[in-house]
Coordinates of C-alpha atoms and ligand atoms in Angstrom, one line a residue:
M254 CA 46.4 41.0 106.0
T255 CA 46.8 42.7 109.4
A256 CA 47.4 46.3 110.1
A257 CA 50.9 45.7 111.2
S258 CA 51.9 43.9 107.9
S259 CA 50.3 46.4 105.5
P260 CA 52.9 47.4 102.9
C261 CA 54.6 50.8 102.9
P262 CA 53.5 52.3 99.6
S263 CA 56.2 54.3 97.7
L264 CA 55.1 57.9 97.6
P265 CA 55.3 60.0 94.5
W266 CA 56.1 63.4 95.8
G267 CA 58.8 63.1 98.5
P268 CA 61.0 65.7 100.1
G269 CA 63.0 67.7 97.5
W270 CA 61.0 66.2 94.6
R271 CA 60.3 69.6 92.9
E272 CA 63.9 70.6 92.5
A273 CA 64.8 67.0 91.3
A274 CA 61.8 67.1 88.8
W275 CA 63.0 70.4 87.2
A276 CA 66.5 69.1 87.0
G277 CA 65.5 65.9 85.4
L278 CA 62.9 67.3 83.0
N279 CA 65.0 67.0 79.9
R280 CA 65.5 63.2 80.2
P281 CA 63.8 61.4 77.3
W282 CA 60.1 60.6 77.8
D283 CA 57.8 58.4 75.8
L284 CA 54.8 60.7 76.3
I285 CA 54.2 64.2 77.6
I286 CA 50.7 65.2 78.8
I287 CA 49.7 68.8 79.1
G288 CA 47.1 69.3 81.8
G289 CA 46.6 68.0 85.3
G290 CA 42.8 67.7 85.4
I291 CA 41.0 64.3 85.4
T292 CA 41.7 63.8 81.7
G293 CA 45.5 64.2 82.0
A294 CA 45.5 62.2 85.3
G295 CA 43.6 59.3 83.6
I296 CA 46.1 59.2 80.7
L297 CA 49.1 59.4 83.0
N298 CA 47.7 56.5 85.1
L299 CA 47.1 54.2 82.2
A300 CA 50.3 55.1 80.3
A301 CA 52.3 54.4 83.5
R302 CA 50.6 51.0 83.8
C303 CA 51.6 50.3 80.2
G304 CA 55.2 50.8 81.3
L305 CA 55.7 54.1 79.5
K306 CA 58.0 56.9 80.7
V307 CA 55.4 59.6 81.1
L308 CA 55.5 63.3 82.1
L309 CA 52.5 65.3 83.1
L310 CA 52.8 69.1 83.2
E311 CA 50.2 71.3 84.9
Q312 CA 50.4 75.1 84.7
N313 CA 48.8 75.7 88.1
D314 CA 47.8 73.1 90.7
F315 CA 46.5 69.7 89.8
A316 CA 42.7 69.8 89.4
S317 CA 42.7 73.6 89.6
G318 CA 40.8 73.8 86.3
T319 CA 37.3 72.4 85.7
S320 CA 38.1 69.1 87.5
S321 CA 37.6 70.8 90.9
R322 CA 34.5 72.7 89.8
S323 CA 32.1 70.0 88.6
S324 CA 28.7 69.0 90.0
K325 CA 30.6 66.2 91.8
L326 CA 28.5 63.5 90.1
V327 CA 29.8 60.3 88.8
H328 CA 26.7 59.9 86.9
G329 CA 24.7 57.9 84.5
G330 CA 23.8 60.9 82.4
L331 CA 20.0 60.7 82.7
R332 CA 20.0 64.3 81.3
Y333 CA 21.8 63.2 78.2
L334 CA 19.3 60.5 77.6
K335 CA 16.7 63.3 77.2
Q336 CA 18.8 64.7 74.4
L337 CA 19.2 61.2 72.9
H338 CA 22.9 61.1 73.5
L339 CA 22.7 57.4 74.0
R340 CA 26.4 56.5 73.6
L341 CA 27.3 59.0 76.3
T342 CA 24.6 57.8 78.7
Y343 CA 25.7 54.2 78.1
E344 CA 29.4 55.0 78.7
C345 CA 28.5 57.1 81.9
V346 CA 26.4 54.2 83.3
R347 CA 29.1 51.6 82.7
E348 CA 31.9 53.8 84.1
R349 CA 29.8 54.8 87.1
Q350 CA 29.6 51.1 88.1
Y351 CA 33.3 50.5 87.5
L352 CA 34.2 53.5 89.7
L353 CA 31.7 52.5 92.4
N354 CA 33.3 49.1 92.6
S355 CA 36.9 50.3 92.3
I356 CA 37.0 53.4 94.6
P357 CA 34.4 53.0 97.4
G358 CA 34.8 55.8 99.9
L359 CA 35.7 58.3 97.2
V360 CA 32.9 57.4 94.7
E361 CA 29.8 56.7 96.7
P362 CA 26.2 55.8 95.7
L363 CA 23.7 58.6 95.9
D364 CA 20.0 58.3 95.6
F365 CA 18.2 61.0 93.6
T366 CA 14.5 62.0 93.9
Y367 CA 13.0 63.7 90.9
P368 CA 9.7 65.4 91.6
L369 CA 7.5 66.4 88.6
Y370 CA 5.4 69.5 88.7
A371 CA 2.5 70.6 86.5
P372 CA 1.9 72.5 84.4
G373 CA 4.9 72.6 82.1
G374 CA 7.1 69.9 83.6
T375 CA 8.1 66.6 82.0
R376 CA 5.1 64.3 81.7
P377 CA 5.2 61.2 84.0
W378 CA 4.9 58.7 81.1
L379 CA 8.0 60.2 79.4
M380 CA 9.9 60.2 82.7
K381 CA 9.0 56.5 83.2
L382 CA 10.1 55.6 79.7
G383 CA 13.4 57.4 80.2
L384 CA 14.0 55.8 83.6
S385 CA 13.2 52.4 82.3
L386 CA 15.8 52.7 79.6
Y387 CA 18.3 54.3 82.0
T388 CA 18.0 51.6 84.6
H389 CA 18.0 48.9 81.9
L390 CA 21.4 50.2 80.8
S391 CA 22.8 49.7 84.3
P392 CA 21.0 46.8 86.0
Q393 CA 23.5 46.7 88.9
A394 CA 22.3 50.2 90.0
G395 CA 18.9 48.7 90.7
T396 CA 15.6 49.9 89.4
Y397 CA 13.7 53.1 89.9
A398 CA 10.7 53.8 92.2
T399 CA 7.6 55.8 91.6
L400 CA 6.7 58.1 94.5
E401 CA 3.6 59.9 95.4
P402 CA 3.8 63.6 96.5
A403 CA 2.9 62.8 100.1
E404 CA 5.9 60.4 100.3
I405 CA 8.2 63.0 98.8
G406 CA 6.8 65.6 101.2
R407 CA 7.7 63.3 104.2
Q408 CA 11.3 63.1 103.1
F409 CA 11.8 66.7 101.9
S410 CA 9.7 68.7 104.3
D411 CA 10.6 72.1 102.8
L412 CA 9.9 71.2 99.2
A413 CA 6.8 72.8 97.7
R414 CA 3.8 70.4 97.3
M415 CA 1.8 72.8 95.2
G416 CA 1.7 71.5 91.6
M417 CA 3.7 68.3 92.4
I418 CA 2.1 65.4 90.6
K419 CA 4.5 62.5 91.0
G420 CA 8.1 61.7 91.6
Y421 CA 10.7 59.1 91.0
R422 CA 13.7 57.8 92.8
F423 CA 16.8 56.3 91.1
G424 CA 20.4 55.6 92.0
D425 CA 23.4 57.6 90.9
A426 CA 26.8 58.4 92.5
A427 CA 29.0 61.3 93.7
T428 CA 32.6 62.0 94.4
D429 CA 35.1 64.7 95.5
D430 CA 36.3 65.7 92.0
A431 CA 39.6 67.2 93.1
R432 CA 40.4 64.2 95.3
L433 CA 39.5 61.9 92.4
V434 CA 42.2 63.6 90.3
L435 CA 44.8 63.2 93.1
R436 CA 43.9 59.5 93.6
V437 CA 44.2 58.7 89.9
L438 CA 47.4 60.7 89.6
S439 CA 49.1 59.3 92.7
D440 CA 48.1 55.7 92.1
G441 CA 49.4 56.0 88.5
L442 CA 52.7 57.5 89.8
R443 CA 53.1 54.7 92.3
A444 CA 52.5 52.1 89.6
A445 CA 55.1 53.7 87.4
K446 CA 57.9 53.0 90.0
G447 CA 59.9 56.1 89.2
N448 CA 59.2 56.2 85.4
A449 CA 56.5 58.8 85.6
L450 CA 56.4 62.4 86.9
A451 CA 53.5 64.8 87.5
L452 CA 54.7 68.4 88.0
N453 CA 52.3 71.2 89.0
Y454 CA 53.2 74.9 88.4
A455 CA 54.7 74.0 85.1
H456 CA 53.2 75.9 82.2
V457 CA 53.8 74.6 78.6
D458 CA 54.4 77.7 76.6
G459 CA 55.6 76.2 73.3
F460 CA 56.4 73.0 71.4
L461 CA 59.8 71.6 70.3
R462 CA 59.8 70.2 66.7
M463 CA 62.5 68.2 64.9
G464 CA 62.4 67.4 61.1
G465 CA 58.8 68.7 61.1
K466 CA 57.7 66.3 63.8
M467 CA 56.6 66.8 67.4
A468 CA 59.6 66.4 69.7
G469 CA 58.5 67.9 73.0
A470 CA 57.5 70.9 75.0
A471 CA 59.0 74.1 76.5
V472 CA 58.0 74.6 80.1
A473 CA 58.0 77.5 82.5
D474 CA 57.1 78.0 86.2
R475 CA 55.4 81.4 86.0
D476 CA 56.0 82.2 89.6
S477 CA 59.7 81.3 89.9
E478 CA 61.0 82.0 86.4
R479 CA 62.2 78.4 86.2
K480 CA 62.3 77.2 82.6
G481 CA 63.0 73.8 81.0
E482 CA 62.5 71.6 77.9
A483 CA 61.1 68.1 77.9
F484 CA 61.5 65.7 75.0
A485 CA 59.0 63.1 73.7
P486 CA 57.7 61.9 70.3
V487 CA 54.1 62.2 71.5
V488 CA 52.5 65.1 73.2
I489 CA 48.9 65.0 74.4
N490 CA 46.9 68.2 74.9
A491 CA 44.6 67.5 77.9
G492 CA 44.2 71.2 78.6
G493 CA 40.4 71.2 79.0
A494 CA 39.0 74.6 78.3
W495 CA 42.5 75.8 77.6
A496 CA 43.0 73.3 74.8
D497 CA 42.5 75.8 72.1
A498 CA 45.1 78.2 73.6
I499 CA 47.5 75.3 73.6
R500 CA 46.6 74.4 70.0
A501 CA 47.1 78.1 69.0
E502 CA 50.8 77.7 69.7
L503 CA 50.8 75.6 66.5
G504 CA 48.7 78.1 64.6
L505 CA 45.5 75.9 64.9
A506 CA 42.1 77.6 64.8
A507 CA 39.7 77.3 67.8
R508 CA 37.3 74.4 67.9
L509 CA 35.9 74.6 71.4
R510 CA 32.8 76.3 72.8
P511 CA 33.6 77.2 76.4
L512 CA 30.5 76.9 78.5
R513 CA 30.4 78.1 82.0
G514 CA 28.5 76.1 84.7
S515 CA 28.1 77.6 88.1
H516 CA 27.0 76.3 91.5
L517 CA 25.8 77.7 94.8
F518 CA 26.7 76.2 98.2
F519 CA 24.5 76.5 101.3
Q520 CA 25.0 75.3 104.9
Q521 CA 23.0 72.2 105.3
Q522 CA 20.9 73.7 108.1
R523 CA 19.8 76.5 105.7
L524 CA 18.8 74.2 102.8
P525 CA 18.4 70.7 104.4
I526 CA 18.0 67.8 102.0
P527 CA 18.4 64.2 103.2
T528 CA 19.4 63.0 99.7
A529 CA 19.9 64.4 96.2
L530 CA 17.2 66.1 94.3
M531 CA 16.8 66.7 90.6
L532 CA 14.5 69.6 89.8
E533 CA 13.3 71.2 86.6
H534 CA 13.8 74.9 86.5
P535 CA 10.3 76.5 86.4
R536 CA 11.5 79.0 83.8
D537 CA 12.9 76.8 81.1
G538 CA 12.6 73.2 82.3
R539 CA 16.4 72.6 82.5
P540 CA 17.3 70.0 85.1
L541 CA 19.1 71.2 88.2
F542 CA 20.9 69.2 90.9
L543 CA 20.7 69.7 94.7
L544 CA 23.3 67.5 96.5
P545 CA 24.2 66.9 100.1
W546 CA 28.0 67.0 99.7
E547 CA 30.7 67.1 102.3
G548 CA 28.3 68.5 104.9
V549 CA 26.9 71.3 102.7
T550 CA 24.2 71.6 100.1
L551 CA 25.3 72.2 96.5
V552 CA 23.0 73.6 93.9
G553 CA 23.7 73.7 90.2
T554 CA 24.2 74.2 87.5
T555 CA 24.0 76.8 84.8
D556 CA 25.1 76.4 81.2
V557 CA 26.0 79.6 79.5
D558 CA 28.6 80.8 76.9
H559 CA 31.7 81.9 78.6
P560 CA 33.7 84.7 77.0
F561 CA 36.9 82.8 77.6
D562 CA 40.0 84.6 78.7
A563 CA 42.5 81.8 79.3
D564 CA 44.2 83.9 82.0
E565 CA 41.1 84.9 84.0
E566 CA 39.4 82.8 86.7
P567 CA 35.8 82.1 85.8
F568 CA 33.2 83.5 88.1
I569 CA 29.4 83.1 88.5
S570 CA 27.5 86.1 87.0
G571 CA 24.6 87.9 88.7
E572 CA 22.2 86.4 86.2
E573 CA 23.3 82.9 87.0
Q574 CA 22.8 83.5 90.7
T575 CA 19.4 84.9 90.1
Y576 CA 18.5 82.0 87.8
L577 CA 19.5 79.4 90.5
L578 CA 17.9 81.3 93.4
E579 CA 14.7 81.6 91.3
A580 CA 14.4 77.9 91.1
L581 CA 15.0 77.6 94.9
H582 CA 12.3 80.2 95.6
A583 CA 9.8 78.4 93.5
R584 CA 10.5 75.0 95.0
F585 CA 11.5 75.9 98.6
P586 CA 9.3 79.0 99.1
E587 CA 9.2 78.8 102.9
L588 CA 13.0 78.9 103.2
H589 CA 13.3 82.5 101.7
L590 CA 16.8 81.8 100.5
A591 CA 18.8 84.9 99.5
Q592 CA 22.3 85.8 98.4
D593 CA 23.3 86.5 102.0
D594 CA 22.7 82.8 102.7
L595 CA 25.3 81.7 100.3
L596 CA 28.3 79.9 101.9
A597 CA 30.3 79.9 98.7
V598 CA 29.9 79.7 94.9
Q599 CA 31.8 77.9 92.2
A600 CA 32.2 78.4 88.5
G601 CA 33.8 76.1 86.0
V602 CA 34.2 76.0 82.2
R603 CA 33.2 72.9 80.2
P604 CA 35.6 72.1 77.4
V605 CA 32.7 71.3 75.0
V606 CA 33.4 70.8 71.3
R607 CA 31.6 73.4 69.1
H608 CA 28.9 71.9 66.9
G609 CA 27.1 75.1 66.3
K610 CA 23.9 74.5 68.4
K611 CA 22.0 77.6 69.3
D612 CA 21.2 76.5 72.9
P613 CA 24.4 75.7 74.9
S614 CA 22.7 72.8 76.6
Q615 CA 22.1 71.1 73.3
E616 CA 25.9 70.9 72.5
S617 CA 27.1 67.3 72.9
R618 CA 29.2 66.4 76.0
E619 CA 30.9 63.5 74.1
H620 CA 34.7 63.7 73.8
I621 CA 36.6 64.1 70.6
L622 CA 40.3 63.4 69.7
W623 CA 42.2 65.4 67.1
D624 CA 45.7 64.6 65.8
E625 CA 47.0 67.9 64.4
K626 CA 50.7 68.5 63.4
G627 CA 51.6 65.7 65.8
L628 CA 49.7 67.1 68.7
L629 CA 47.0 64.9 70.0
T630 CA 44.2 66.9 71.6
V631 CA 41.5 65.4 73.7
A632 CA 38.5 67.6 74.4
G633 CA 35.0 67.4 75.7
G634 CA 33.9 64.4 77.8
K635 CA 33.0 64.0 81.5
L636 CA 34.7 63.4 84.8
T637 CA 32.8 60.1 84.9
T638 CA 34.2 58.8 81.6
F639 CA 37.9 59.7 82.2
R640 CA 39.1 56.1 82.0
L641 CA 37.5 55.6 78.6
I642 CA 38.9 58.9 77.3
A643 CA 42.4 57.9 78.6
L644 CA 42.1 54.5 76.8
E645 CA 41.1 56.1 73.5
A646 CA 43.8 58.8 73.8
L647 CA 46.5 56.1 74.3
R648 CA 45.1 54.1 71.4
S649 CA 45.3 57.1 69.1
A650 CA 48.8 57.9 70.4
R651 CA 50.0 54.5 69.0
A652 CA 49.6 55.9 65.6
L653 CA 52.2 58.5 66.4
S654 CA 54.8 56.3 68.1
G655 CA 55.6 52.6 67.9
R656 CA 56.8 52.8 71.5
I657 CA 53.2 53.1 72.8
P658 CA 51.8 49.6 73.6
R659 CA 48.2 48.7 73.3
A660 CA 46.3 49.9 76.4
S661 CA 43.8 47.4 77.8
A662 CA 40.5 48.2 79.4
A663 CA 41.4 45.5 81.9
L664 CA 44.1 47.6 83.5
P665 CA 43.0 48.8 87.0
V666 CA 43.2 52.6 87.6
V667 CA 43.6 52.3 91.3
E668 CA 45.1 49.7 93.7
E669 CA 42.5 48.2 96.1
A670 CA 42.7 49.4 99.6
D671 CA 41.1 47.5 102.4
P672 CA 39.7 49.5 105.4
A673 CA 40.3 46.5 107.6
C674 CA 44.0 47.2 107.3
L675 CA 43.7 50.5 109.1
P676 CA 44.4 50.8 112.9
N677 CA 41.8 49.1 115.1
G678 CA 39.0 51.1 116.6
L679 CA 38.7 53.6 113.7
D680 CA 35.2 54.7 112.8
P681 CA 34.3 52.5 109.8
L682 CA 33.0 55.4 107.8
L683 CA 36.3 57.3 108.3
A684 CA 38.2 54.2 107.4
R685 CA 36.2 53.9 104.1
R686 CA 36.6 57.5 103.3
L687 CA 40.4 57.5 103.9
C688 CA 40.9 54.3 101.8
G689 CA 38.9 55.9 99.0
R690 CA 41.0 59.1 99.1
Y691 CA 44.5 57.8 99.8
G692 CA 44.4 54.1 98.8
S693 CA 47.1 52.0 100.4
A694 CA 48.7 55.2 101.8
A695 CA 45.7 55.7 104.3
D696 CA 47.4 53.4 106.8
M697 CA 50.6 55.4 106.8
L698 CA 48.7 58.7 106.9
L699 CA 47.1 57.6 110.2
R700 CA 50.2 56.0 111.7
D701 CA 52.3 59.1 110.9
H702 CA 49.8 61.3 112.7
P703 CA 48.2 59.4 115.6
D704 CA 47.4 62.7 117.4
L705 CA 45.6 64.2 114.4
R706 CA 42.8 61.7 113.9
D707 CA 40.0 63.9 115.1
P708 CA 37.9 65.8 112.5
V709 CA 38.2 69.4 111.6
P710 CA 35.1 70.8 113.3
G711 CA 32.0 70.7 111.2
T712 CA 33.6 68.5 108.5
A713 CA 34.5 64.9 107.8
T714 CA 38.1 65.8 107.0
V715 CA 40.6 64.8 109.8
W716 CA 43.5 67.0 110.7
A717 CA 45.9 64.3 109.7
E718 CA 44.9 64.8 106.0
L719 CA 46.2 68.3 106.1
A720 CA 49.5 67.2 107.5
W721 CA 49.7 64.4 105.0
A722 CA 48.9 66.6 102.0
A723 CA 51.4 69.2 103.1
R724 CA 54.2 66.6 103.2
H725 CA 53.3 64.2 100.4
E726 CA 50.9 65.8 97.9
A727 CA 52.9 68.3 95.9
V728 CA 51.4 71.3 97.8
E729 CA 53.1 74.5 96.7
H730 CA 50.5 77.0 98.0
L731 CA 48.0 77.3 100.8
D732 CA 45.1 77.3 98.2
D733 CA 46.3 73.9 97.0
L734 CA 45.8 72.6 100.5
L735 CA 42.5 74.3 101.4
L736 CA 40.7 74.3 98.0
R737 CA 41.8 71.0 96.4
R738 CA 43.7 68.5 98.7
T739 CA 41.0 69.3 101.2
R740 CA 37.9 71.4 100.5
L741 CA 37.9 73.3 103.8
G742 CA 38.1 76.7 102.0
L743 CA 35.0 75.9 100.2
I744 CA 32.7 74.0 102.6
L745 CA 33.5 76.2 105.6
G746 CA 33.1 79.5 103.7
E747 CA 34.5 82.4 105.8
G748 CA 34.6 79.9 108.7
V749 CA 37.9 78.6 107.5
N750 CA 39.6 81.8 108.7
A751 CA 39.2 80.7 112.4
L752 CA 41.1 77.5 111.6
L753 CA 44.1 79.2 110.0
P754 CA 46.2 79.3 113.3
R755 CA 45.9 75.5 113.8
I756 CA 46.5 74.8 110.1
K757 CA 49.6 77.0 110.3
E758 CA 50.8 75.1 113.4
I759 CA 50.4 71.7 111.6
C760 CA 51.4 72.5 108.1
A761 CA 53.8 75.5 108.0
P762 CA 56.8 73.6 109.5
V763 CA 56.3 70.7 107.1
L764 CA 56.2 73.0 104.2
G765 CA 59.2 75.0 105.4
W766 CA 57.3 78.2 105.5
N767 CA 58.5 81.0 107.7
E768 CA 56.2 83.8 109.1
E769 CA 56.6 86.0 106.0
R770 CA 55.8 83.2 103.6
W771 CA 52.8 82.1 105.7
L772 CA 51.4 85.6 105.6
R773 CA 51.9 85.8 101.8
E774 CA 50.2 82.4 101.4
V775 CA 47.2 83.4 103.5
E776 CA 46.8 86.6 101.4
R777 CA 47.1 84.5 98.1
F778 CA 44.6 82.0 99.5
Q779 CA 42.1 84.7 100.3
I780 CA 42.4 86.2 96.9
A781 CA 42.0 82.8 95.2
R782 CA 39.0 81.9 97.3
R783 CA 37.2 85.2 96.8
A784 CA 38.0 85.2 93.1
S785 CA 36.4 81.9 92.3
W786 CA 34.6 80.5 95.3
G787 CA 33.7 83.4 97.7
R788 CA 30.1 84.6 97.6
M789 CA 31.2 88.2 97.5
G790 CA 33.9 87.5 94.9
G791 CA 34.3 88.0 91.3
S792 CA 37.2 90.4 91.4
S793 CA 39.3 89.5 88.4
I794 CA 42.3 87.4 89.1
S795 CA 44.8 86.0 86.7
R796 CA 45.4 82.2 86.7
G797 CA 48.9 81.3 87.5
T798 CA 49.6 84.7 89.0
G799 CA 47.5 84.4 92.1
S800 CA 50.5 85.3 94.1
A801 CA 49.8 88.1 96.5
S802 CA 53.4 89.2 96.4
Ligands
FAD72 P1 40.5 70.4 83.4 O1 40.2 69.9 84.7 O2 40.2 71.9 83.2 O3 42.1 70.3 83.3 C1 42.8 70.9 82.3 C2 44.1 71.4 82.9 O4 45.0 71.8 81.9 C3 43.9 72.6 83.8 O5 44.2 72.2 85.2 C4 44.8 73.6 83.3 O6 45.4 74.5 84.2 C5 45.8 72.8 82.5 N1 46.5 73.5 81.4 C6 45.9 74.3 80.5 N2 46.8 74.9 79.7 C7 48.0 74.4 80.1 C8 49.4 74.6 79.7 N3 49.7 75.5 78.7 N4 50.4 74.0 80.4 C9 50.1 73.2 81.4 N5 48.8 73.0 81.9 C10 47.8 73.6 81.2 N6 31.4 65.7 84.7 C11 31.0 64.6 85.4 O7 31.3 63.5 85.1 N7 30.1 64.8 86.4 C12 29.6 66.0 86.8 O8 28.9 66.2 87.7 C13 30.1 67.1 86.0 N8 29.6 68.3 86.3 C14 30.1 69.4 85.7 C15 29.7 70.7 86.1 C16 30.2 71.8 85.5 C17 29.7 73.1 85.9 C18 31.3 71.7 84.5 C19 31.9 72.9 84.0 C20 31.7 70.4 84.1 C21 31.1 69.3 84.7 N9 31.5 68.0 84.3 C22 31.0 66.9 85.0 C23 32.5 67.8 83.3 C24 33.9 67.6 83.9 O9 34.1 68.4 85.0 C25 34.9 67.9 82.9 O10 34.7 67.2 81.7 C26 36.3 67.5 83.3 O11 36.6 68.0 84.6 C27 37.4 68.0 82.4 O12 38.6 67.6 82.8 P2 39.9 68.0 82.0 O13 41.0 67.4 82.7 O14 39.7 67.7 80.6 O15 40.0 69.6 82.1

């Protein structure tokens, strides 16, 4: 296919879509999904491909919950193997391969180096055993390599050599989590050809019941006071860490153990790593990840009980920052990394099912489905395994409604996009990246904005992506655009402020924002960024009421 003949994809969120969505909310649906993270997006995608009329309701922005705050790994779960969670490791490995094949440019291979230190670290023989099993589970990912400290030292010049006894290299994969949600959602909506709707800023605040059975959900936009009702015989709760709060509407007791995981972001020049590292924390041996991601270095994560207030943004605690910096001091002593070096931070809450383990890290990450009073709740699980979770959720939904057909694992989650279809002369890396993020719409994105193909300074994002997101990706607030559609508010830290005038010039007219609205949005964005991602943040902010007005 030549560039000129590439098809014009139908776009899910066109001009005026939000008003039309609210007006048409009360038409009959086969299925309602609560939650626009990766779990909800995966279910919508497969349900739409099965021909169902499906409605997804997200209280804030798509991916604004845990699905934009992960470690960005589409991973084989080596860590879970250590805890003998074999099924999860096997599923992660299989799904990683599936996603690498299906969405190149968005899910990309990433090599990990795992140095071992003595005394106290994992013994090399145990590591070899684990890696043999791990690579055996996923032969396509290749095998692992044993490395001597001198070789590791050549690659990671700042990494401490003292005590290093051996190291290993193995293959894994990484993604942009928030973009993965958008890709899965938008491809699902396109496949639905008008039969599916994904509405952000639509909070489910109650259930509709008829003759003792589930009949739908009551919905409210907490910013605009808009309210509505949506009817369907099946409602799936994909509310992540908020799943218990949703279940509480039916008087159901809590079953989740919310666990916070936090990350630190550094400029790559300050913590340079050529490829990913897995390190054992010198204090307790927990594995930590260091990733080169979108031009910055990401370090994480912690795993601590989170006193969950559904309306408060999670934020990294002082102890978590100290814990992560302690590991960096031990393994990168010459860099003298300090809090002042932080570009940004990130905290997310794992929707883990409570099994009563003392140590949070021992709680299983496997997902579970509950059917209670006609509400199907899906909890736990990984970003990596979203397709399997969606398949299982739809299979369980069949028990609740005869209208739900059998979902097949053979259904694709995304349409293939060929970088060769993009305009000639484009940098092949950029072509791959755009195809991964926007699928077949990448071509239109570039053609609509021929003058915006240059990158935002210091990033791999091109200006056209901002213009495209503003017009076509259900953006309601500036933080949607800068924290999730693009990650500029995160990867540039305070540096994003210098770009605001250009962003305004490109996006405000498309979004129909006048000067007063723009100023309100900038204030809201700064509050949201500081509350969750800013290194000096932590001021309490309520979810869904981030409005500065
Ligand atoms: P969420 O993304 O939280 O989505 C739930 C959504 O429901 C939210 O957007 C919320 O606003 C919405 N909602 C809640 N209540 C309502 C309501 N009443 N009405 C409407 N909407 C509502 N997995 C990996 O595979 N790889 C990793 O590297 C990885 N790293 C992780 C690191 C950390 C620190 C954490 C915390 C998790 C990590 N995970 C990882 C796990 C993965 O991120 C989560 O399993 C996944 O993102 C959960 O997605 P979800 O859709 O279930 O939840």
